[in-house]
Amino acid sequence: MTQYPHDEFDDVPEDGPRQGAHRGVRPAVRVGARELTAIVLAGVLTLGVGVVSFLNAPADAASAPGTASTGP
């Protein structure tokens, strides 16, 4: 194994204030009750619109209007 000479970066205190060279302290999640309520409400409204659209769709919505399907 290659041995490198001792330099300034080898003299790091064991209990220093730094946690890492490139990583700081992770901030806490900042989603409050208002934001969470808005997200849930948007999801429920979207689901409700989908259900109402599904229930109000005509039964033959799969066939294009104005085209008659001819049987054999």
mmCIF file of N, CA and C in Angstrom:
data_model
loop_
_atom_site.group_PDB
_atom_site.id
_atom_site.type_symbol
_atom_site.label_atom_id
_atom_site.label_comp_id
_atom_site.label_asym_id
_atom_site.label_seq_id
_atom_site.Cartn_x
_atom_site.Cartn_y
_atom_site.Cartn_z
ATOM 1 N N MET A 1 0.840 -1.168 0.000
ATOM 2 C CA MET A 1 0.000 0.000 0.000
ATOM 3 C C MET A 1 0.888 1.235 0.000
ATOM 4 N N THR A 2 0.461 2.263 -0.730
ATOM 5 C CA THR A 2 1.246 3.489 -0.829
ATOM 6 C C THR A 2 1.069 4.314 0.435
ATOM 7 N N GLN A 3 2.142 4.840 0.951
ATOM 8 C CA GLN A 3 2.118 5.688 2.148
ATOM 9 C C GLN A 3 2.262 7.143 1.714
ATOM 10 N N TYR A 4 1.343 7.980 2.148
ATOM 11 C CA TYR A 4 1.397 9.397 1.819
ATOM 12 C C TYR A 4 1.978 10.150 3.001
ATOM 13 N N PRO A 5 2.647 11.273 2.756
ATOM 14 C CA PRO A 5 3.195 12.059 3.867
ATOM 15 C C PRO A 5 2.073 12.729 4.660
ATOM 16 N N HIS A 6 2.321 12.958 5.914
ATOM 17 C CA HIS A 6 1.365 13.606 6.813
ATOM 18 C C HIS A 6 1.168 15.050 6.373
ATOM 19 N N ASP A 7 -0.082 15.503 6.274
ATOM 20 C CA ASP A 7 -0.346 16.884 5.879
ATOM 21 C C ASP A 7 -1.382 17.506 6.804
ATOM 22 N N GLU A 8 -1.838 18.723 6.474
ATOM 23 C CA GLU A 8 -2.754 19.476 7.336
ATOM 24 C C GLU A 8 -4.133 18.836 7.437
ATOM 25 N N PHE A 9 -4.539 18.063 6.462
ATOM 26 C CA PHE A 9 -5.863 17.458 6.480
ATOM 27 C C PHE A 9 -5.933 16.239 7.403
ATOM 28 N N ASP A 10 -4.801 15.752 7.831
ATOM 29 C CA ASP A 10 -4.783 14.631 8.769
ATOM 30 C C ASP A 10 -5.021 15.087 10.199
ATOM 31 N N ASP A 11 -4.890 16.374 10.467
ATOM 32 C CA ASP A 11 -5.053 16.913 11.821
ATOM 33 C C ASP A 11 -6.473 17.441 12.015
ATOM 34 N N VAL A 12 -7.434 16.550 12.106
ATOM 35 C CA VAL A 12 -8.838 16.912 12.290
ATOM 36 C C VAL A 12 -9.239 16.524 13.708
ATOM 37 N N PRO A 13 -9.842 17.458 14.474
ATOM 38 C CA PRO A 13 -10.267 17.102 15.831
ATOM 39 C C PRO A 13 -11.387 16.054 15.793
ATOM 40 N N GLU A 14 -11.365 15.146 16.735
ATOM 41 C CA GLU A 14 -12.353 14.064 16.786
ATOM 42 C C GLU A 14 -13.760 14.573 17.065
ATOM 43 N N ASP A 15 -13.896 15.578 17.917
ATOM 44 C CA ASP A 15 -15.222 16.070 18.302
ATOM 45 C C ASP A 15 -15.443 17.498 17.801
ATOM 46 N N GLY A 16 -15.099 17.753 16.570
ATOM 47 C CA GLY A 16 -15.272 19.079 15.990
ATOM 48 C C GLY A 16 -16.720 19.336 15.610
ATOM 49 N N PRO A 17 -17.052 20.599 15.276
ATOM 50 C CA PRO A 17 -18.437 20.945 14.945
ATOM 51 C C PRO A 17 -18.856 20.496 13.548
ATOM 52 N N ARG A 18 -17.913 20.153 12.695
ATOM 53 C CA ARG A 18 -18.261 19.766 11.332
ATOM 54 C C ARG A 18 -18.819 18.355 11.300
ATOM 55 N N GLN A 19 -19.831 18.155 10.442
ATOM 56 C CA GLN A 19 -20.434 16.833 10.300
ATOM 57 C C GLN A 19 -19.986 16.156 9.019
ATOM 58 N N GLY A 20 -19.453 16.864 8.121
ATOM 59 C CA GLY A 20 -19.004 16.318 6.856
ATOM 60 C C GLY A 20 -18.580 17.445 5.946
ATOM 61 N N ALA A 21 -17.738 17.143 5.005
ATOM 62 C CA ALA A 21 -17.222 18.200 4.148
ATOM 63 C C ALA A 21 -18.286 18.728 3.195
ATOM 64 N N HIS A 22 -19.190 17.870 2.754
ATOM 65 C CA HIS A 22 -20.160 18.283 1.750
ATOM 66 C C HIS A 22 -21.603 18.139 2.204
ATOM 67 N N ARG A 23 -21.806 17.696 3.398
ATOM 68 C CA ARG A 23 -23.177 17.500 3.878
ATOM 69 C C ARG A 23 -23.398 18.277 5.154
ATOM 70 N N GLY A 24 -24.433 19.080 5.129
ATOM 71 C CA GLY A 24 -24.797 19.826 6.312
ATOM 72 C C GLY A 24 -25.905 19.110 7.058
ATOM 73 N N VAL A 25 -26.445 19.782 8.033
ATOM 74 C CA VAL A 25 -27.559 19.235 8.790
ATOM 75 C C VAL A 25 -28.795 19.281 7.906
ATOM 76 N N ARG A 26 -29.527 18.178 7.843
ATOM 77 C CA ARG A 26 -30.728 18.126 7.010
ATOM 78 C C ARG A 26 -31.840 18.941 7.655
ATOM 79 N N PRO A 27 -32.475 19.830 6.888
ATOM 80 C CA PRO A 27 -33.571 20.613 7.464
ATOM 81 C C PRO A 27 -34.796 19.734 7.710
ATOM 82 N N ALA A 28 -35.579 20.141 8.667
ATOM 83 C CA ALA A 28 -36.809 19.401 8.980
ATOM 84 C C ALA A 28 -37.834 19.622 7.871
ATOM 85 N N VAL A 29 -38.739 18.679 7.727
ATOM 86 C CA VAL A 29 -39.800 18.803 6.740
ATOM 87 C C VAL A 29 -40.715 19.943 7.175
ATOM 88 N N ARG A 30 -41.027 20.809 6.243
ATOM 89 C CA ARG A 30 -41.796 21.996 6.592
ATOM 90 C C ARG A 30 -43.186 21.986 5.969
ATOM 91 N N VAL A 31 -43.872 20.871 6.057
ATOM 92 C CA VAL A 31 -45.250 20.789 5.574
ATOM 93 C C VAL A 31 -46.146 20.869 6.804
ATOM 94 N N GLY A 32 -46.903 21.925 6.875
ATOM 95 C CA GLY A 32 -47.775 22.136 8.018
ATOM 96 C C GLY A 32 -49.155 21.547 7.785
ATOM 97 N N ALA A 33 -50.032 21.798 8.719
ATOM 98 C CA ALA A 33 -51.387 21.262 8.653
ATOM 99 C C ALA A 33 -52.159 21.862 7.477
ATOM 100 N N ARG A 34 -51.943 23.140 7.190
ATOM 101 C CA ARG A 34 -52.655 23.770 6.074
ATOM 102 C C ARG A 34 -52.249 23.159 4.741
ATOM 103 N N GLU A 35 -50.950 22.956 4.553
ATOM 104 C CA GLU A 35 -50.476 22.384 3.304
ATOM 105 C C GLU A 35 -50.968 20.955 3.139
ATOM 106 N N LEU A 36 -50.903 20.182 4.213
ATOM 107 C CA LEU A 36 -51.357 18.801 4.163
ATOM 108 C C LEU A 36 -52.853 18.728 3.877
ATOM 109 N N THR A 37 -53.626 19.606 4.481
ATOM 110 C CA THR A 37 -55.065 19.646 4.235
ATOM 111 C C THR A 37 -55.350 19.996 2.770
ATOM 112 N N ALA A 38 -54.606 20.942 2.218
ATOM 113 C CA ALA A 38 -54.808 21.332 0.824
ATOM 114 C C ALA A 38 -54.470 20.182 -0.121
ATOM 115 N N ILE A 39 -53.415 19.438 0.159
ATOM 116 C CA ILE A 39 -53.027 18.310 -0.688
ATOM 117 C C ILE A 39 -54.094 17.221 -0.651
ATOM 118 N N VAL A 40 -54.571 16.882 0.538
ATOM 119 C CA VAL A 40 -55.593 15.846 0.673
ATOM 120 C C VAL A 40 -56.894 16.298 0.020
ATOM 121 N N LEU A 41 -57.267 17.551 0.207
ATOM 122 C CA LEU A 41 -58.502 18.072 -0.383
ATOM 123 C C LEU A 41 -58.426 18.063 -1.910
ATOM 124 N N ALA A 42 -57.295 18.411 -2.469
ATOM 125 C CA ALA A 42 -57.131 18.377 -3.924
ATOM 126 C C ALA A 42 -57.262 16.944 -4.452
ATOM 127 N N GLY A 43 -56.707 15.987 -3.733
ATOM 128 C CA GLY A 43 -56.836 14.594 -4.145
ATOM 129 C C GLY A 43 -58.264 14.099 -4.078
ATOM 130 N N VAL A 44 -58.977 14.452 -3.030
ATOM 131 C CA VAL A 44 -60.371 14.023 -2.879
ATOM 132 C C VAL A 44 -61.246 14.670 -3.949
ATOM 133 N N LEU A 45 -61.022 15.948 -4.237
ATOM 134 C CA LEU A 45 -61.808 16.614 -5.283
ATOM 135 C C LEU A 45 -61.526 16.009 -6.653
ATOM 136 N N THR A 46 -60.279 15.687 -6.927
ATOM 137 C CA THR A 46 -59.940 15.057 -8.202
ATOM 138 C C THR A 46 -60.608 13.695 -8.332
ATOM 139 N N LEU A 47 -60.578 12.932 -7.274
ATOM 140 C CA LEU A 47 -61.240 11.626 -7.283
ATOM 141 C C LEU A 47 -62.746 11.782 -7.457
ATOM 142 N N GLY A 48 -63.325 12.763 -6.812
ATOM 143 C CA GLY A 48 -64.765 13.006 -6.943
ATOM 144 C C GLY A 48 -65.161 13.383 -8.352
ATOM 145 N N VAL A 49 -64.383 14.231 -9.005
ATOM 146 C CA VAL A 49 -64.664 14.607 -10.388
ATOM 147 C C VAL A 49 -64.575 13.384 -11.291
ATOM 148 N N GLY A 50 -63.611 12.523 -11.054
ATOM 149 C CA GLY A 50 -63.483 11.306 -11.847
ATOM 150 C C GLY A 50 -64.662 10.376 -11.672
ATOM 151 N N VAL A 51 -65.137 10.215 -10.452
ATOM 152 C CA VAL A 51 -66.283 9.335 -10.191
ATOM 153 C C VAL A 51 -67.544 9.900 -10.836
ATOM 154 N N VAL A 52 -67.780 11.195 -10.695
ATOM 155 C CA VAL A 52 -68.964 11.816 -11.289
ATOM 156 C C VAL A 52 -68.909 11.705 -12.812
ATOM 157 N N SER A 53 -67.742 11.922 -13.397
ATOM 158 C CA SER A 53 -67.604 11.800 -14.853
ATOM 159 C C SER A 53 -67.851 10.375 -15.311
ATOM 160 N N PHE A 54 -67.379 9.423 -14.559
ATOM 161 C CA PHE A 54 -67.581 8.022 -14.911
ATOM 162 C C PHE A 54 -69.053 7.641 -14.827
ATOM 163 N N LEU A 55 -69.730 8.087 -13.788
ATOM 164 C CA LEU A 55 -71.134 7.725 -13.609
ATOM 165 C C LEU A 55 -72.052 8.444 -14.596
ATOM 166 N N ASN A 56 -71.677 9.615 -15.055
ATOM 167 C CA ASN A 56 -72.509 10.367 -15.984
ATOM 168 C C ASN A 56 -72.171 10.104 -17.442
ATOM 169 N N ALA A 57 -71.199 9.291 -17.727
ATOM 170 C CA ALA A 57 -70.827 8.990 -19.116
ATOM 171 C C ALA A 57 -71.903 8.114 -19.739
ATOM 172 N N PRO A 58 -72.196 8.338 -21.022
ATOM 173 C CA PRO A 58 -73.183 7.481 -21.674
ATOM 174 C C PRO A 58 -72.669 6.043 -21.781
ATOM 175 N N ALA A 59 -73.602 5.107 -21.860
ATOM 176 C CA ALA A 59 -73.230 3.688 -21.873
ATOM 177 C C ALA A 59 -72.477 3.312 -23.135
ATOM 178 N N ASP A 60 -72.752 3.987 -24.241
ATOM 179 C CA ASP A 60 -72.084 3.650 -25.490
ATOM 180 C C ASP A 60 -71.001 4.662 -25.847
ATOM 181 N N ALA A 61 -70.320 5.180 -24.868
ATOM 182 C CA ALA A 61 -69.292 6.195 -25.093
ATOM 183 C C ALA A 61 -68.087 5.637 -25.827
ATOM 184 N N ALA A 62 -67.956 4.321 -25.865
ATOM 185 C CA ALA A 62 -66.796 3.717 -26.537
ATOM 186 C C ALA A 62 -66.894 3.853 -28.051
ATOM 187 N N SER A 63 -68.087 3.838 -28.599
ATOM 188 C CA SER A 63 -68.232 3.979 -30.049
ATOM 189 C C SER A 63 -68.297 5.466 -30.405
ATOM 190 N N ALA A 64 -67.750 5.801 -31.518
ATOM 191 C CA ALA A 64 -67.725 7.191 -31.947
ATOM 192 C C ALA A 64 -69.123 7.625 -32.379
ATOM 193 N N PRO A 65 -69.510 8.860 -32.115
ATOM 194 C CA PRO A 65 -70.844 9.313 -32.527
ATOM 195 C C PRO A 65 -70.927 9.460 -34.050
ATOM 196 N N GLY A 66 -72.051 9.061 -34.596
ATOM 197 C CA GLY A 66 -72.278 9.186 -36.020
ATOM 198 C C GLY A 66 -71.852 7.964 -36.811
ATOM 199 N N THR A 67 -71.246 7.013 -36.192
ATOM 200 C CA THR A 67 -70.853 5.786 -36.903
ATOM 201 C C THR A 67 -71.728 4.661 -36.419
ATOM 202 N N ALA A 68 -72.229 3.918 -37.340
ATOM 203 C CA ALA A 68 -73.073 2.778 -36.997
ATOM 204 C C ALA A 68 -72.246 1.522 -37.143
ATOM 205 N N SER A 69 -72.304 0.682 -36.134
ATOM 206 C CA SER A 69 -71.578 -0.573 -36.245
ATOM 207 C C SER A 69 -72.473 -1.581 -36.946
ATOM 208 N N THR A 70 -71.981 -2.157 -38.002
ATOM 209 C CA THR A 70 -72.776 -3.123 -38.763
ATOM 210 C C THR A 70 -72.332 -4.513 -38.378
ATOM 211 N N GLY A 71 -73.280 -5.345 -38.132
ATOM 212 C CA GLY A 71 -72.995 -6.728 -37.762
ATOM 213 C C GLY A 71 -72.810 -7.598 -38.979
ATOM 214 N N PRO A 72 -72.311 -8.814 -38.840
ATOM 215 C CA PRO A 72 -72.120 -9.716 -39.985
ATOM 216 C C PRO A 72 -73.400 -10.226 -40.568
#
